[in-house]
């Protein structure tokens, strides 16, 4: 596909559009797609979701450009503990997938518009049963609740889980997150309030979270995330943006470079895709992922190549995002 001059001038010499079906509906989508960019440092991924406009997606492009053209920071650890990710599925399915990869931590999606609080509680109970009393369970509400709804839901889900490690982005507004921290003895993690905010550090200054969830692409790259983490002064959980293993490896690079990493990271999401772009996908074993940078395989790039119409859309999108640089 055609490479915009603003991207080629930054050292990108090849671009591939890809598309892979998902194993289950997640984040409202059933297929994941994006671009791989090649530069002097190797392959990187640019895969903003389609609800991000060009201005917001520009941070994702800056991350991909940096990862393809500059060396990653030196790792401080060789493997990263990861959590299992439990989509909004029936309890019996949650019980089965909770043990895949041997994780000792699980992030359970809740507050989906199509499910009830009782179903969320059943899903948590099933995961606890599957993983045992020593496992750490966290939930992610994707900013779906009002303050009043969160005050009612969190104690119920805390009981169902046998204790929550933390609740990720239960509300959208910073003042509501801060109020929850004051009202409940459940740690609060901020995700959307970091990656979709004009000022990613505002949540820390507002004392609205106990920890921050960082995703490399939305925040502009590994080095940018390291700078934000240092400035915020809060613990960090590195999470994926539902990438292929090429993109996941950038998250591993960030997790490996952080001075401290007290929480399991949300990087074991390759299992949510029916395929991958590398011969050895980044899939957890015994609850950890190795810090590595797998190369895409030519035959897999061909197998998962996006169709002509989708490729055209990505070409237009890349051009629009490049104009924002």
CSV table of C-alpha atoms in Angstrom, one decimal:
chain,number,residue,atom,x,y,z
A,1,UNK,CA,0.0,0.0,0.0
A,2,UNK,CA,1.1,3.6,-0.5
A,3,UNK,CA,3.1,5.1,2.3
A,4,UNK,CA,2.5,8.8,3.0
A,5,UNK,CA,5.5,11.0,2.6
A,6,UNK,CA,5.4,12.2,6.2
A,7,UNK,CA,5.7,8.5,7.3
A,8,UNK,CA,8.3,7.5,4.7
A,9,UNK,CA,10.4,10.5,5.7
A,10,UNK,CA,10.6,9.1,9.2
A,11,UNK,CA,12.2,5.9,8.0
A,12,UNK,CA,9.2,3.6,7.2
A,13,UNK,CA,9.8,1.6,4.0
A,14,UNK,CA,7.1,-1.1,4.2
A,15,UNK,CA,3.5,-1.2,5.4
A,16,UNK,CA,1.1,-4.2,5.6
A,17,UNK,CA,-2.6,-4.1,6.4
A,18,UNK,CA,-3.9,-7.1,8.3
A,19,UNK,CA,-7.2,-8.5,9.7
A,20,UNK,CA,-7.8,-11.4,12.0
A,21,UNK,CA,-11.2,-12.7,13.4
A,22,UNK,CA,-11.5,-12.8,17.2
A,23,UNK,CA,-12.4,-15.9,19.2
A,24,UNK,CA,-15.3,-14.1,20.9
A,25,UNK,CA,-16.9,-10.6,20.7
A,26,UNK,CA,-14.7,-8.2,22.7
A,27,UNK,CA,-14.9,-4.5,23.1
A,28,UNK,CA,-17.9,-4.7,20.7
A,29,UNK,CA,-15.9,-6.1,17.8
A,30,UNK,CA,-15.5,-9.5,16.2
A,31,UNK,CA,-12.5,-8.8,14.0
A,32,UNK,CA,-9.2,-7.0,14.8
A,33,UNK,CA,-7.3,-5.2,12.1
A,34,UNK,CA,-4.4,-2.7,11.7
A,35,UNK,CA,-1.1,-2.0,10.0
A,36,UNK,CA,2.4,-3.2,10.5
A,37,UNK,CA,5.1,-0.7,9.8
A,38,UNK,CA,8.7,-1.6,9.0
A,39,UNK,CA,11.7,0.7,9.8
A,40,UNK,CA,15.4,0.5,10.7
A,41,UNK,CA,14.6,-0.9,14.2
A,42,UNK,CA,12.2,-3.6,12.9
A,43,UNK,CA,8.4,-4.1,12.7
A,44,UNK,CA,5.9,-2.1,14.7
A,45,UNK,CA,2.1,-2.0,14.9
A,46,UNK,CA,-0.4,0.8,14.3
A,47,UNK,CA,-3.9,-0.4,15.1
A,48,UNK,CA,-6.2,2.3,16.6
A,49,UNK,CA,-9.7,1.2,17.0
A,50,UNK,CA,-12.2,2.7,14.5
A,51,UNK,CA,-13.9,4.9,17.0
A,52,UNK,CA,-10.7,6.9,17.4
A,53,UNK,CA,-10.6,9.9,15.0
A,54,UNK,CA,-7.4,11.0,13.2
A,55,UNK,CA,-6.3,13.4,15.9
A,56,UNK,CA,-6.6,10.9,18.7
A,57,UNK,CA,-5.1,8.1,16.5
A,58,UNK,CA,-2.0,10.2,15.8
A,59,UNK,CA,-0.6,9.2,19.2
A,60,UNK,CA,-0.9,5.5,18.1
A,61,UNK,CA,1.0,6.4,14.9
A,62,UNK,CA,3.8,8.2,16.9
A,63,UNK,CA,4.1,5.1,19.0
A,64,UNK,CA,4.4,2.9,15.9
A,65,UNK,CA,6.9,5.2,14.3
A,66,UNK,CA,9.1,5.3,17.4
A,67,UNK,CA,9.0,1.6,17.8
A,68,UNK,CA,10.0,1.0,14.1
A,69,UNK,CA,12.8,3.5,14.1
A,70,UNK,CA,14.4,3.6,17.5
A,71,UNK,CA,15.8,0.9,19.8
A,72,UNK,CA,13.7,-0.1,22.7
A,73,UNK,CA,14.9,0.6,26.3
A,74,UNK,CA,17.1,-2.0,28.0
A,75,UNK,CA,15.0,-4.5,29.9
A,76,UNK,CA,15.2,-4.9,33.6
A,77,UNK,CA,13.5,-8.3,33.6
A,78,UNK,CA,13.3,-11.2,31.2
A,79,UNK,CA,9.7,-12.3,31.7
A,80,UNK,CA,6.5,-10.5,32.7
A,81,UNK,CA,3.7,-11.9,34.9
A,82,UNK,CA,0.4,-11.5,33.1
A,83,UNK,CA,-3.3,-11.8,34.0
A,84,UNK,CA,-5.9,-13.8,32.2
A,85,UNK,CA,-8.5,-11.7,30.5
A,86,UNK,CA,-12.1,-12.8,30.9
A,87,UNK,CA,-14.5,-11.3,28.3
A,88,UNK,CA,-18.3,-10.9,28.9
A,89,UNK,CA,-19.1,-14.5,28.6
A,90,UNK,CA,-21.4,-17.0,30.5
A,91,UNK,CA,-20.0,-18.2,33.8
A,92,UNK,CA,-19.4,-21.7,32.5
A,93,UNK,CA,-17.2,-20.3,29.7
A,94,UNK,CA,-15.4,-17.9,32.1
A,95,UNK,CA,-14.6,-20.9,34.4
A,96,UNK,CA,-12.9,-22.7,31.4
A,97,UNK,CA,-10.8,-19.8,30.1
A,98,UNK,CA,-9.7,-18.6,33.5
A,99,UNK,CA,-7.1,-21.3,33.7
A,100,UNK,CA,-5.6,-20.9,30.2
A,101,UNK,CA,-2.0,-19.9,30.3
A,102,UNK,CA,-1.6,-20.6,34.0
A,103,UNK,CA,-2.2,-17.1,35.2
A,104,UNK,CA,-2.5,-16.3,38.9
A,105,UNK,CA,-4.4,-13.1,38.2
A,106,UNK,CA,-7.6,-12.5,36.2
A,107,UNK,CA,-9.2,-9.4,34.8
A,108,UNK,CA,-12.9,-9.9,34.4
A,109,UNK,CA,-14.9,-7.6,32.2
A,110,UNK,CA,-18.2,-6.3,33.7
A,111,UNK,CA,-20.8,-3.7,33.2
A,112,UNK,CA,-21.5,-4.6,29.6
A,113,UNK,CA,-24.8,-3.2,28.3
A,114,UNK,CA,-26.1,-6.6,27.4
A,115,UNK,CA,-25.6,-8.2,30.8
A,116,UNK,CA,-26.8,-7.8,34.3
A,117,UNK,CA,-25.0,-7.2,37.6
A,118,UNK,CA,-26.1,-10.6,38.7
A,119,UNK,CA,-24.4,-12.2,35.6
A,120,UNK,CA,-21.2,-10.2,36.4
A,121,UNK,CA,-21.2,-11.6,39.9
A,122,UNK,CA,-21.8,-15.2,38.6
A,123,UNK,CA,-18.8,-14.7,36.2
A,124,UNK,CA,-16.6,-13.6,39.1
A,125,UNK,CA,-17.7,-16.5,41.2
A,126,UNK,CA,-16.9,-18.9,38.4
A,127,UNK,CA,-13.4,-17.4,37.9
A,128,UNK,CA,-12.7,-17.6,41.6
A,129,UNK,CA,-13.8,-21.2,41.7
A,130,UNK,CA,-11.5,-22.0,38.7
A,131,UNK,CA,-8.5,-20.2,40.0
A,132,UNK,CA,-8.7,-20.8,43.7
A,133,UNK,CA,-8.5,-18.7,46.8
A,134,UNK,CA,-4.9,-17.4,46.3
A,135,UNK,CA,-5.6,-15.9,42.9
A,136,UNK,CA,-6.0,-12.1,42.4
A,137,UNK,CA,-9.2,-10.9,40.7
A,138,UNK,CA,-9.7,-7.5,39.2
A,139,UNK,CA,-12.6,-6.1,37.2
A,140,UNK,CA,-12.8,-3.7,34.3
A,141,UNK,CA,-16.0,-1.6,33.9
A,142,UNK,CA,-14.8,0.5,31.0
A,143,UNK,CA,-16.3,3.7,32.6
A,144,UNK,CA,-19.8,2.3,32.3
A,145,UNK,CA,-21.2,3.3,35.7
A,146,UNK,CA,-22.4,6.4,37.3
A,147,UNK,CA,-21.0,7.1,40.8
A,148,UNK,CA,-24.3,5.8,42.3
A,149,UNK,CA,-24.2,2.6,40.2
A,150,UNK,CA,-20.6,2.0,41.1
A,151,UNK,CA,-21.2,2.5,44.8
A,152,UNK,CA,-23.9,-0.2,44.6
A,153,UNK,CA,-22.1,-2.6,42.2
A,154,UNK,CA,-18.6,-2.7,43.6
A,155,UNK,CA,-19.3,-4.1,47.1
A,156,UNK,CA,-21.5,-6.8,45.5
A,157,UNK,CA,-18.8,-7.7,43.0
A,158,UNK,CA,-16.1,-7.6,45.7
A,159,UNK,CA,-18.1,-10.2,47.7
A,160,UNK,CA,-18.6,-12.3,44.6
A,161,UNK,CA,-14.9,-12.3,43.8
A,162,UNK,CA,-13.9,-13.1,47.3
A,163,UNK,CA,-12.0,-9.8,47.4
A,164,UNK,CA,-11.0,-7.6,44.4
A,165,UNK,CA,-7.5,-6.6,43.7
A,166,UNK,CA,-8.8,-3.4,42.2
A,167,UNK,CA,-11.6,-2.0,40.0
A,168,UNK,CA,-10.5,-0.5,36.7
A,169,UNK,CA,-12.2,2.6,35.4
A,170,UNK,CA,-15.6,2.1,37.1
A,171,UNK,CA,-16.7,5.7,36.2
A,172,UNK,CA,-15.8,8.1,33.5
A,173,UNK,CA,-15.4,11.3,35.5
A,174,UNK,CA,-12.3,12.0,37.7
A,175,UNK,CA,-14.4,13.4,40.6
A,176,UNK,CA,-16.4,10.2,40.6
A,177,UNK,CA,-13.3,8.1,40.8
A,178,UNK,CA,-12.0,10.2,43.6
A,179,UNK,CA,-15.3,9.9,45.5
A,180,UNK,CA,-15.2,6.1,45.1
A,181,UNK,CA,-11.7,6.0,46.6
A,182,UNK,CA,-12.9,7.9,49.6
A,183,UNK,CA,-16.1,5.8,50.0
A,184,UNK,CA,-14.9,2.3,49.4
A,185,UNK,CA,-11.9,0.2,50.5
A,186,UNK,CA,-11.3,-1.1,46.9
A,187,UNK,CA,-8.3,0.2,45.0
A,188,UNK,CA,-9.2,2.2,41.8
A,189,UNK,CA,-7.2,1.9,38.6
A,190,UNK,CA,-7.5,4.5,35.8
A,191,UNK,CA,-7.4,3.5,32.1
A,192,UNK,CA,-9.6,5.7,29.9
A,193,UNK,CA,-8.8,8.6,32.2
A,194,UNK,CA,-5.1,8.2,31.2
A,195,UNK,CA,-5.1,7.0,27.6
A,196,UNK,CA,-8.0,9.2,26.3
A,197,UNK,CA,-7.2,12.3,28.3
A,198,UNK,CA,-5.7,15.5,27.0
A,199,UNK,CA,-3.5,15.4,30.2
A,200,UNK,CA,-2.7,11.8,31.2
A,201,UNK,CA,-1.3,13.0,34.5
A,202,UNK,CA,-4.4,14.8,35.7
A,203,UNK,CA,-5.9,11.7,37.2
A,204,UNK,CA,-2.8,11.4,39.4
A,205,UNK,CA,-2.8,15.0,40.5
A,206,UNK,CA,-6.6,14.7,41.3
A,207,UNK,CA,-5.8,11.7,43.5
A,208,UNK,CA,-8.5,9.8,41.6
A,209,UNK,CA,-6.7,6.5,41.3
A,210,UNK,CA,-4.4,4.2,43.2
A,211,UNK,CA,-2.7,2.9,40.0
A,212,UNK,CA,-2.5,3.6,36.3
A,213,UNK,CA,-3.2,1.4,33.4
A,214,UNK,CA,-0.8,2.2,30.5
A,215,UNK,CA,-1.1,1.1,26.9
A,216,UNK,CA,1.8,1.8,24.6
A,217,UNK,CA,0.0,2.8,21.4
A,218,UNK,CA,-2.6,5.2,22.8
A,219,UNK,CA,0.0,7.0,24.9
A,220,UNK,CA,2.5,7.6,22.1
A,221,UNK,CA,5.1,4.9,22.7
A,222,UNK,CA,7.3,3.0,25.2
A,223,UNK,CA,9.5,6.0,26.1
A,224,UNK,CA,6.6,8.3,26.5
A,225,UNK,CA,4.9,5.8,28.9
A,226,UNK,CA,8.1,5.6,30.9
A,227,UNK,CA,8.2,9.4,31.2
A,228,UNK,CA,4.5,9.5,32.3
A,229,UNK,CA,5.0,6.8,34.8
A,230,UNK,CA,7.9,8.6,36.4
A,231,UNK,CA,5.9,11.9,36.6
A,232,UNK,CA,2.8,10.3,37.9
A,233,UNK,CA,4.5,8.5,40.8
A,234,UNK,CA,1.9,5.7,40.9
A,235,UNK,CA,2.1,2.0,40.3
A,236,UNK,CA,1.6,1.0,36.7
A,237,UNK,CA,-0.2,-2.0,35.0
A,238,UNK,CA,0.8,-2.4,31.4
A,239,UNK,CA,-2.1,-3.5,29.2
A,240,UNK,CA,-2.6,-4.3,25.6
A,241,UNK,CA,-4.8,-2.6,23.1
A,242,UNK,CA,-5.8,-5.9,21.7
A,243,UNK,CA,-2.9,-6.1,19.3
A,244,UNK,CA,-1.2,-8.9,17.4
A,245,UNK,CA,2.0,-10.3,18.9
A,246,UNK,CA,3.9,-7.6,17.1
A,247,UNK,CA,2.1,-4.9,19.0
A,248,UNK,CA,2.1,-6.9,22.3
A,249,UNK,CA,5.9,-7.0,22.2
A,250,UNK,CA,6.0,-3.3,22.6
A,251,UNK,CA,3.9,-3.6,25.8
A,252,UNK,CA,6.3,-6.2,27.0
A,253,UNK,CA,9.2,-3.8,26.4
A,254,UNK,CA,7.5,-1.2,28.5
A,255,UNK,CA,6.8,-3.6,31.3
A,256,UNK,CA,10.3,-4.9,31.2
A,257,UNK,CA,11.8,-1.3,31.5
A,258,UNK,CA,9.7,0.0,34.4
A,259,UNK,CA,11.7,0.4,37.6
A,260,UNK,CA,9.0,-1.4,39.5
A,261,UNK,CA,6.2,-3.7,38.4
A,262,UNK,CA,4.1,-4.8,41.4
A,263,UNK,CA,1.0,-5.9,39.4
A,264,UNK,CA,0.5,-8.6,36.7
A,265,UNK,CA,0.1,-7.0,33.3
A,266,UNK,CA,-2.8,-7.3,30.8
A,267,UNK,CA,-0.7,-8.5,27.9
A,268,UNK,CA,-1.9,-12.1,27.5
A,269,UNK,CA,-4.5,-11.1,24.9
A,270,UNK,CA,-3.2,-13.0,21.9
A,271,UNK,CA,-5.6,-15.8,22.8
A,272,UNK,CA,-8.5,-13.5,21.9
A,273,UNK,CA,-7.4,-13.7,18.2
A,274,UNK,CA,-8.0,-16.7,16.1
A,275,UNK,CA,-4.6,-16.2,14.4
A,276,UNK,CA,-1.5,-14.1,14.6
A,277,UNK,CA,1.2,-12.6,12.4
A,278,UNK,CA,4.2,-14.4,13.9
A,279,UNK,CA,5.2,-18.1,14.0
A,280,UNK,CA,5.3,-18.2,17.8
A,281,UNK,CA,2.5,-16.0,19.1
A,282,UNK,CA,3.0,-14.4,22.5
A,283,UNK,CA,0.9,-16.7,24.6
A,284,UNK,CA,1.4,-17.1,28.3
A,285,UNK,CA,2.7,-20.3,30.0
A,286,UNK,CA,2.7,-20.6,33.8
A,287,UNK,CA,1.3,-17.1,34.0
A,288,UNK,CA,4.3,-15.3,32.3
A,289,UNK,CA,5.3,-14.0,28.9
A,290,UNK,CA,8.9,-13.8,27.8
A,291,UNK,CA,10.3,-10.4,26.9
A,292,UNK,CA,10.9,-10.8,23.1
A,293,UNK,CA,10.3,-9.1,19.8
A,294,UNK,CA,8.9,-11.7,17.4
A,295,UNK,CA,9.2,-11.0,13.6
A,296,UNK,CA,6.1,-11.3,11.4
A,297,UNK,CA,6.1,-14.3,9.1
A,298,UNK,CA,5.6,-13.6,5.4
A,299,UNK,CA,3.2,-16.5,4.9
A,300,UNK,CA,1.1,-15.2,7.9
A,301,UNK,CA,1.1,-11.7,6.6
A,302,UNK,CA,-0.3,-13.1,3.4
A,303,UNK,CA,-2.8,-15.3,5.1
A,304,UNK,CA,-4.1,-12.4,7.2
A,305,UNK,CA,-3.8,-9.7,4.6
A,306,UNK,CA,-6.7,-7.3,4.7
A,307,UNK,CA,-9.0,-7.2,1.7
A,308,UNK,CA,-8.8,-4.5,-0.9
A,309,UNK,CA,-11.6,-2.3,0.6
A,310,UNK,CA,-10.2,-2.5,4.2
A,311,UNK,CA,-6.7,-1.8,2.9
A,312,UNK,CA,-8.0,1.3,1.1
A,313,UNK,CA,-9.6,2.4,4.4
A,314,UNK,CA,-6.3,2.0,6.2
A,315,UNK,CA,-4.4,3.8,3.6
A,316,UNK,CA,-6.7,6.8,4.0
A,317,UNK,CA,-6.5,6.6,7.7
A,318,UNK,CA,-2.7,6.5,7.7
A,319,UNK,CA,-2.7,9.5,5.5
A,320,UNK,CA,-5.1,11.4,7.8
A,321,UNK,CA,-3.1,10.5,10.9
A,322,UNK,CA,0.2,11.4,9.3
A,323,UNK,CA,-1.2,14.9,8.6
A,324,UNK,CA,-1.6,15.3,12.4
A,325,UNK,CA,2.1,14.6,13.1
